[in-house]
Amino acid sequence: MINVELKDIANLCKRRGFIFQDSEIYGGIGSVWDYGPLGVELKNNVKARWWKSMVYDRDDVEGLDAAILMNPETWKASGHVESFADLLVDCKGCKKRFRIDLLKGKECPECGGELTEPRSFNLMFKTQVGSVEGQTHDVYLRPETAQGIFVNFENILTSSRRKLPFGVAQTGKAFRNEITTGNFTFRSREFEQMELEFFVKPGEDEKWYDYWVNERLRWYISLGIREENLRLREHQQHELAHYAKRCHDIEFLFPMGWSELEGIANRTDYDLKQHAKISGRDLHYFDDATGQRYTPYVIEPSGGVDRAVLAFLVDAYRVETVRERKRVYLSLDKRLAPIKVAVLPLLRNKPEIVEMAHRIRDGIRGDYRVVYDDTASIGRLYRRQDEIGTPYCVTVDVDSLSDGKVTVRDRDTMEQDRIEAARVKDFMTEKLDLS
Amino acid sequence: MINVELKDIANLCKRRGFIFQDSEIYGGIGSVWDYGPLGVELKNNVKARWWKSMVYDRDDVEGLDAAILMNPETWKASGHVESFADLLVDCKGCKKRFRIDLLKGKECPECGGELTEPRSFNLMFKTQVGSVEGQTHDVYLRPETAQGIFVNFENILTSSRRKLPFGVAQTGKAFRNEITTGNFTFRSREFEQMELEFFVKPGEDEKWYDYWVNERLRWYISLGIREENLRLREHQQHELAHYAKRCHDIEFLFPMGWSELEGIANRTDYDLKQHAKISGRDLHYFDDATGQRYTPYVIEPSGGVDRAVLAFLVDAYRVETVRERKRVYLSLDKRLAPIKVAVLPLLRNKPEIVEMAHRIRDGIRGDYRVVYDDTASIGRLYRRQDEIGTPYCVTVDVDSLSDGKVTVRDRDTMEQDRIEAARVKDFMTEKLDLS
């Protein structure tokens, strides 16, 4: 069950510094977002956990960071120049434009006017490289990171001496000039993907497909998303992209309803074969063991970083009543929380307390984000940290000066432990367990 | 002293999987590069060390991750629409185009032909957002990340409740349609910046300027760049950008000569005042202590991630003769090395050795990149790891099965320690000291 509306999340995100509208002082730009001081930590933590699970914890995946600008032949080969388009109609009355698949046979919904014949509108952003007249060429901002992996297949294979099955993992920005945007960061024109292309022997693709569907579902659960808010939905034949043999969406129960968080597709050998054809390069894999040459099949778990961040925020959002007051807190997994520990001096005008609190902060910061906050009363400071999901608050009070102990407060249970100040570092290392 | 040419570095980078030409199978795109399996780790490590030193280790900096696409008013306010341009001339003879500042009063260098009057060529890439005719607008790919910080100044100040002095740190892609490119990744059309905008009270700007020049120089040295390969160069008056009061470059002795690695500029209150003027928003800072309102001054250490990566590679490149054979190794700081440990079974056909080696690998991987390699003789495996800068190789041999010990080889000294297999994890934790 999800008990929060998107506007509450958007409001918290702006107020606390998770997510701001891009160039807001100029009225924004339409479905582009900036990650503020807390948002950048949360997003980086999501990407770091993904990278760890995909690259560091495994023995069969290489990483990659390919550029956003690519030779435009890439998008001819991939089919994006031809097919990555929405069918649009214009209303001859009000002059507005609509996606025909969303009109569902209706007339122009606003003015009832007559519609033009549908025209294809490509979703790729285009720009020009080069400065010499007659020698500039059109290039696209990549609409998916996946192609950066396919065009590097040969280079990665050669330099890493990999054998099938193996994968290539990548996170990075992609861009789509969407007609229909909205739902906060859910559908943005600039967004970040985390994609794995896992190359397998043809015939072993179904087995690996099942493996990755389960593995990716497990990943979200392992980072705290409640199982009842996740479901798998298999694409029907008519929904499949031109390159896909099968596709499952991992859907999350967003406030606006079940929506795609990640897609796992069996892309077959489509992309590598297309690139081999258009580039003229040999992109076969030579199988030492059998002496066969073939084009690998590809299983692709493709997640949206922004959607994952939004889902983690939505799922972690909790409201409860404590002593007749409303308490809002984010029950984020400790590994995802933007700030791990807040050190709070109970009296900011008492130099010994301030000094002790600074010493504690200095002792634990460096490996993760620790804040020191003395700008409000302790009740308000706790509420702030609750609302941004900080797992632990360490409070230094007058008694600390005599007994050398501090209060450690747990975000979820609100239980308070009194521990030796000298033990704070070990306590956090043990409790946060960030490895 | 630098004893390596760029082509040797580029060659190693391609062969071992650090850096590939972008969309190479299609002939590339001109000064755009992809980071391969080792390059992405090195680059991420550089960014992580920067983030740690800027955000986690300090108490006066917030992070940010603003979008690449911004409202175009941003670039009018910043002066980029007006001034971010090269003056170009065309040769009427050979039709080629040249930057006038590089011709230095010479005639057309290739054919001696007559030159046209100089014209201004803006370096920003332009694209269009929106799909409705008459409602699309031109937007630019950001040519610097800095403006994302300035337009978010108010949102960050409000949500973080910061007081001056404080900074905002950001890493991210930027794009410039350069006329003159080249020197491998040194000047690319798509590149990544790591920028801090540090906001200070006017009058304290000179003090903080000096602080950041020294601090940034120290950072490169702390990560292993040899002091004799770094120097500071202050910009002369005519070199200063339109917003700058002072600027120092940190230069590195690249193979093509001393070149800029990072610039530290005193941007004064130029940007915030411009954005206040064009947006109509109040971007003053209210100083509680004095009751004054003023526009903060900004000190900006602006580094290139790609240039830093290139400098670390160049500086770490070592060639020596060992037993009459040439040994090439990268003496990268352990915290930057893409792979921290390689586990090598001396005999890949002996199951007990393979099993023991797997166990050791499984015991240490997860927090950083560990590889297992059995695809060549031990001498060749060591050479591979040397050339990619892996600090430690752990070798499992026949004796290991009886005495439970393994050989740990140090990359720089080539010294070999025999240690208990059970101690490998602690050994690495201690030696790598990644915090």
mmCIF file of C-alpha atoms in Angstrom, chain B residues 1-2 213-233 249-254 258-262 307-308 311-312 315:
data_model
loop_
_atom_site.group_PDB
_atom_site.id
_atom_site.type_symbol
_atom_site.label_atom_id
_atom_site.label_comp_id
_atom_site.label_asym_id
_atom_site.label_seq_id
_atom_site.Cartn_x
_atom_site.Cartn_y
_atom_site.Cartn_z
ATOM 1 C CA MET B 1 60.057 14.548 -15.965
ATOM 2 C CA ILE B 2 57.608 12.811 -18.227
ATOM 3 C CA VAL B 213 44.594 27.480 -5.099
ATOM 4 C CA ASN B 214 46.735 25.735 -2.486
ATOM 5 C CA GLU B 215 44.120 23.195 -1.527
ATOM 6 C CA ARG B 216 43.585 22.035 -5.093
ATOM 7 C CA LEU B 217 47.296 21.811 -5.826
ATOM 8 C CA ARG B 218 47.691 19.735 -2.664
ATOM 9 C CA TRP B 219 44.879 17.381 -3.794
ATOM 10 C CA TYR B 220 46.702 16.298 -6.962
ATOM 11 C CA ILE B 221 49.907 15.763 -5.009
ATOM 12 C CA SER B 222 48.076 13.771 -2.313
ATOM 13 C CA LEU B 223 46.908 11.366 -5.018
ATOM 14 C CA GLY B 224 50.388 10.741 -6.308
ATOM 15 C CA ILE B 225 51.173 13.330 -8.987
ATOM 16 C CA ARG B 226 54.832 14.262 -8.579
ATOM 17 C CA GLU B 227 55.317 17.874 -7.531
ATOM 18 C CA GLU B 228 57.840 18.606 -10.261
ATOM 19 C CA ASN B 229 55.161 17.838 -12.859
ATOM 20 C CA LEU B 230 52.784 20.466 -11.490
ATOM 21 C CA ARG B 231 53.008 24.243 -11.549
ATOM 22 C CA LEU B 232 50.810 27.253 -10.948
ATOM 23 C CA ARG B 233 50.391 29.897 -13.607
ATOM 24 C CA ASP B 249 45.775 27.495 -13.692
ATOM 25 C CA ILE B 250 47.169 24.342 -12.182
ATOM 26 C CA GLU B 251 49.270 23.039 -15.044
ATOM 27 C CA PHE B 252 50.597 19.535 -15.533
ATOM 28 C CA LEU B 253 53.568 18.556 -17.637
ATOM 29 C CA PHE B 254 51.667 16.572 -20.256
ATOM 30 C CA TRP B 258 52.647 22.268 -19.742
ATOM 31 C CA SER B 259 48.850 22.424 -20.060
ATOM 32 C CA GLU B 260 45.881 23.287 -17.894
ATOM 33 C CA LEU B 261 44.578 20.656 -15.507
ATOM 34 C CA GLU B 262 42.337 22.893 -13.433
ATOM 35 C CA ARG B 307 42.316 15.724 -17.890
ATOM 36 C CA ALA B 308 42.846 14.505 -14.351
ATOM 37 C CA ALA B 311 47.435 13.236 -15.956
ATOM 38 C CA PHE B 312 47.233 10.379 -13.437
ATOM 39 C CA ASP B 315 52.409 10.528 -14.301
#
